[in-house]
């Protein structure tokens, strides 16, 4: 039976056609609602973490603030730590997207710098500072933070490798990803240590200026 006959048969039987990509409108709506609930839980958690501290905030508190049940919380996150990890993963994904979008005539180091500067401009400095303090004061979050930077370095290397023309460039992509990830880590710690007095993008520039000075 041809595809056109199958489609005709489905219509005659009263079946609803699927939307582009093979998903029904209802499935798309469910997905959007799930994403909205996940984001609401994450926002509620981050607000409570900032107000009360990580340890003092319970899963029940987060669920109540997001207007869902405790059981529903576990449909989206396995633990409080996973909420923090999700925030970090979203930031990493945004950074890699920025790298891929940079002009092709930029060097890899410049592309990484400009991508990081663009990404941090979209982050609330107060929220970023609060996140850093949460990680600093919680051993479980510190362990996950190490894993986050490892994942970020790999993702950044993949993004930069799209600019590579040969094997030598692919090696450069990995090295620049390592340097840029280290710059984010050390720069972020210094930014917090200095009392968050400087705009994040300005601190990014100062950090990469220091890197270039070292590489001379």
Tab-separated table of C-alpha atoms in Angstrom:
chain	number	residue	atom	x	y	z
A	1	UNK	CA	0.000	0.000	0.000
A	2	UNK	CA	1.392	3.439	-0.882
A	3	UNK	CA	1.964	6.244	1.617
A	4	UNK	CA	-0.820	8.327	0.036
A	5	UNK	CA	-3.313	5.427	0.387
A	6	UNK	CA	-2.263	4.899	4.014
A	7	UNK	CA	-2.819	8.579	4.723
A	8	UNK	CA	-6.221	8.455	3.048
A	9	UNK	CA	-7.193	5.406	5.057
A	10	UNK	CA	-6.208	7.120	8.296
A	11	UNK	CA	-8.338	10.141	7.453
A	12	UNK	CA	-11.358	7.961	6.568
A	13	UNK	CA	-10.971	6.108	9.870
A	14	UNK	CA	-11.020	9.405	11.729
A	15	UNK	CA	-7.367	9.331	12.754
A	16	UNK	CA	-5.780	12.751	13.290
A	17	UNK	CA	-2.816	13.499	11.011
A	18	UNK	CA	0.528	13.990	12.678
A	19	UNK	CA	2.260	17.335	12.607
A	20	UNK	CA	5.688	17.881	11.056
A	21	UNK	CA	8.264	15.609	12.626
A	22	UNK	CA	5.703	12.887	13.345
A	23	UNK	CA	4.397	14.454	16.586
A	24	UNK	CA	0.746	15.170	17.187
A	25	UNK	CA	-0.349	18.647	18.387
A	26	UNK	CA	-1.326	17.070	21.721
A	27	UNK	CA	2.143	15.569	22.139
A	28	UNK	CA	3.705	18.948	21.382
A	29	UNK	CA	1.490	20.618	23.968
A	30	UNK	CA	2.385	18.017	26.602
A	31	UNK	CA	6.069	18.546	25.898
A	32	UNK	CA	5.722	22.315	26.261
A	33	UNK	CA	3.856	21.915	29.537
A	34	UNK	CA	6.537	19.558	30.856
A	35	UNK	CA	9.230	22.038	29.906
A	36	UNK	CA	7.330	24.890	31.555
A	37	UNK	CA	6.935	22.863	34.772
A	38	UNK	CA	10.618	21.937	34.749
A	39	UNK	CA	11.604	25.581	34.323
A	40	UNK	CA	9.187	26.651	37.074
A	41	UNK	CA	10.722	24.114	39.459
A	42	UNK	CA	14.224	25.270	38.580
A	43	UNK	CA	13.346	28.947	39.123
A	44	UNK	CA	11.640	28.180	42.423
A	45	UNK	CA	14.607	26.134	43.599
A	46	UNK	CA	17.171	28.765	42.680
A	47	UNK	CA	15.150	31.474	44.442
A	48	UNK	CA	14.880	29.381	47.596
A	49	UNK	CA	18.555	28.398	47.504
A	50	UNK	CA	19.479	32.071	47.381
A	51	UNK	CA	17.081	33.031	50.177
A	52	UNK	CA	17.555	30.100	52.578
A	53	UNK	CA	20.680	28.289	51.470
A	54	UNK	CA	21.002	24.923	49.769
A	55	UNK	CA	20.928	22.693	52.839
A	56	UNK	CA	18.004	24.524	54.459
A	57	UNK	CA	15.824	24.190	51.354
A	58	UNK	CA	13.840	20.959	51.126
A	59	UNK	CA	12.334	19.276	48.095
A	60	UNK	CA	8.933	19.879	49.679
A	61	UNK	CA	9.725	23.613	49.800
A	62	UNK	CA	10.645	23.639	46.108
A	63	UNK	CA	7.558	21.677	45.068
A	64	UNK	CA	5.272	23.952	47.080
A	65	UNK	CA	6.854	27.102	45.632
A	66	UNK	CA	6.399	25.719	42.102
A	67	UNK	CA	2.810	24.631	42.906
A	68	UNK	CA	3.407	20.941	42.216
A	69	UNK	CA	3.438	17.850	44.407
A	70	UNK	CA	6.582	16.368	45.914
A	71	UNK	CA	6.018	13.312	43.741
A	72	UNK	CA	5.868	15.510	40.645
A	73	UNK	CA	9.258	17.010	41.516
A	74	UNK	CA	10.852	13.597	40.960
A	75	UNK	CA	9.365	13.389	37.472
A	76	UNK	CA	11.787	16.175	36.527
A	77	UNK	CA	14.738	15.988	38.916
A	78	UNK	CA	16.255	13.154	40.922
A	79	UNK	CA	17.579	15.465	43.653
A	80	UNK	CA	18.251	19.078	44.637
A	81	UNK	CA	21.738	18.707	43.193
A	82	UNK	CA	20.201	17.865	39.815
A	83	UNK	CA	18.421	21.231	39.778
A	84	UNK	CA	21.764	23.002	40.092
A	85	UNK	CA	23.292	20.728	37.443
A	86	UNK	CA	20.449	21.575	35.051
A	87	UNK	CA	21.121	25.300	35.501
A	88	UNK	CA	24.770	24.698	34.702
A	89	UNK	CA	24.005	22.533	31.665
A	90	UNK	CA	21.755	25.201	30.206
A	91	UNK	CA	24.541	27.752	30.583
A	92	UNK	CA	27.015	25.380	28.911
A	93	UNK	CA	24.659	24.717	25.990
A	94	UNK	CA	24.216	28.451	25.456
A	95	UNK	CA	27.989	28.923	25.451
A	96	UNK	CA	28.595	26.229	22.821
A	97	UNK	CA	25.856	27.717	20.633
A	98	UNK	CA	27.607	31.080	20.867
A	99	UNK	CA	30.920	29.530	19.799
A	100	UNK	CA	29.372	27.875	16.750
A	101	UNK	CA	27.760	31.177	15.735
A	102	UNK	CA	30.983	33.223	15.854
A	103	UNK	CA	32.355	34.581	12.518
A	104	UNK	CA	34.650	32.168	10.708
A	105	UNK	CA	37.444	34.732	10.429
A	106	UNK	CA	37.937	34.884	14.206
A	107	UNK	CA	40.742	32.864	15.717
A	108	UNK	CA	39.659	30.041	17.996
A	109	UNK	CA	40.821	31.877	21.109
A	110	UNK	CA	38.987	35.063	20.097
A	111	UNK	CA	35.870	33.084	19.219
A	112	UNK	CA	35.954	31.413	22.638
A	113	UNK	CA	36.461	34.756	24.394
A	114	UNK	CA	33.643	36.502	22.515
A	115	UNK	CA	31.307	33.547	22.995
A	116	UNK	CA	31.945	33.488	26.754
A	117	UNK	CA	31.439	37.263	26.969
A	118	UNK	CA	28.146	36.989	25.067
A	119	UNK	CA	26.974	34.094	27.241
A	120	UNK	CA	27.742	35.804	30.557
A	121	UNK	CA	25.896	38.954	29.457
A	122	UNK	CA	22.684	36.911	29.557
A	123	UNK	CA	23.339	35.625	33.066
A	124	UNK	CA	22.054	37.482	36.111
A	125	UNK	CA	25.262	38.395	38.027
A	126	UNK	CA	23.505	38.032	41.380
A	127	UNK	CA	22.270	34.568	40.437
A	128	UNK	CA	25.686	33.536	39.141
A	129	UNK	CA	27.314	34.768	42.345
A	130	UNK	CA	24.760	32.897	44.436
A	131	UNK	CA	25.423	29.732	42.422
A	132	UNK	CA	29.151	30.051	43.019
A	133	UNK	CA	28.629	30.434	46.744
A	134	UNK	CA	26.320	27.411	46.821
A	135	UNK	CA	28.980	25.298	45.141
A	136	UNK	CA	31.719	26.650	47.374
A	137	UNK	CA	29.828	25.777	50.556
A	138	UNK	CA	28.510	22.327	49.548
A	139	UNK	CA	30.855	19.343	48.970
A	140	UNK	CA	28.319	17.461	46.814
A	141	UNK	CA	27.934	20.469	44.524
A	142	UNK	CA	31.709	20.920	44.370
A	143	UNK	CA	32.087	17.368	43.049
A	144	UNK	CA	29.463	17.999	40.395
A	145	UNK	CA	31.134	21.262	39.519
A	146	UNK	CA	34.295	19.383	38.568
A	147	UNK	CA	32.250	17.129	36.291
A	148	UNK	CA	30.537	20.169	34.791
A	149	UNK	CA	33.827	21.686	33.715
A	150	UNK	CA	34.947	18.402	32.165
A	151	UNK	CA	31.721	18.224	30.137
A	152	UNK	CA	31.998	21.883	29.202
A	153	UNK	CA	35.545	21.432	27.941
A	154	UNK	CA	34.479	18.528	25.716
A	155	UNK	CA	31.457	20.413	24.377
A	156	UNK	CA	33.515	23.544	23.768
A	157	UNK	CA	36.146	21.504	21.919
A	158	UNK	CA	33.430	20.026	19.702
A	159	UNK	CA	32.065	23.485	18.945
A	160	UNK	CA	35.513	24.879	18.149
A	161	UNK	CA	36.405	21.831	16.041
A	162	UNK	CA	33.711	22.908	13.578
A	163	UNK	CA	36.108	25.694	12.645
A	164	UNK	CA	38.949	23.216	12.025
A	165	UNK	CA	40.276	22.594	8.527
A	166	UNK	CA	42.818	19.882	9.340
A	167	UNK	CA	44.144	17.628	12.101
A	168	UNK	CA	46.360	20.408	13.469
A	169	UNK	CA	43.333	22.703	13.842
A	170	UNK	CA	41.430	19.989	15.693
A	171	UNK	CA	44.284	19.777	18.187
A	172	UNK	CA	44.149	23.559	18.566
A	173	UNK	CA	40.401	23.317	19.221
A	174	UNK	CA	41.021	20.959	22.132
A	175	UNK	CA	43.798	23.130	23.548
A	176	UNK	CA	41.751	26.332	23.268
A	177	UNK	CA	38.782	24.572	24.898
A	178	UNK	CA	41.042	23.550	27.795
A	179	UNK	CA	42.428	27.084	28.136
A	180	UNK	CA	38.992	28.722	27.887
A	181	UNK	CA	37.436	26.338	30.412
A	182	UNK	CA	40.289	26.982	32.819
A	183	UNK	CA	39.858	30.712	32.284
A	184	UNK	CA	36.164	30.449	33.147
A	185	UNK	CA	36.903	28.499	36.287
A	186	UNK	CA	39.759	30.639	37.593
A	187	UNK	CA	38.144	33.856	36.387
A	188	UNK	CA	34.848	32.977	38.031
A	189	UNK	CA	36.517	32.218	41.339
A	190	UNK	CA	38.456	35.488	41.177
A	191	UNK	CA	35.336	37.422	40.232
A	192	UNK	CA	33.530	36.085	43.302
A	193	UNK	CA	36.595	36.565	45.472
A	194	UNK	CA	36.840	40.221	44.493
A	195	UNK	CA	33.255	40.819	45.561
A	196	UNK	CA	31.506	40.815	42.151
A	197	UNK	CA	32.411	44.481	41.669
A	198	UNK	CA	33.081	44.182	37.941
A	199	UNK	CA	30.690	43.309	35.115
A	200	UNK	CA	31.172	39.638	34.143
A	201	UNK	CA	31.981	40.451	30.491
A	202	UNK	CA	34.642	42.960	31.587
A	203	UNK	CA	36.198	40.309	33.787
A	204	UNK	CA	36.176	37.888	30.843
A	205	UNK	CA	38.146	40.402	28.773
A	206	UNK	CA	40.658	40.954	31.571
A	207	UNK	CA	41.090	37.180	31.977
A	208	UNK	CA	41.718	36.597	28.272
A	209	UNK	CA	44.080	39.575	28.120
A	210	UNK	CA	46.099	37.815	30.825
A	211	UNK	CA	46.067	34.592	28.799
A	212	UNK	CA	47.373	36.381	25.693
A	213	UNK	CA	50.088	38.001	27.774
A	214	UNK	CA	51.205	34.589	28.985
A	215	UNK	CA	51.146	33.132	25.455
A	216	UNK	CA	53.382	35.854	23.992
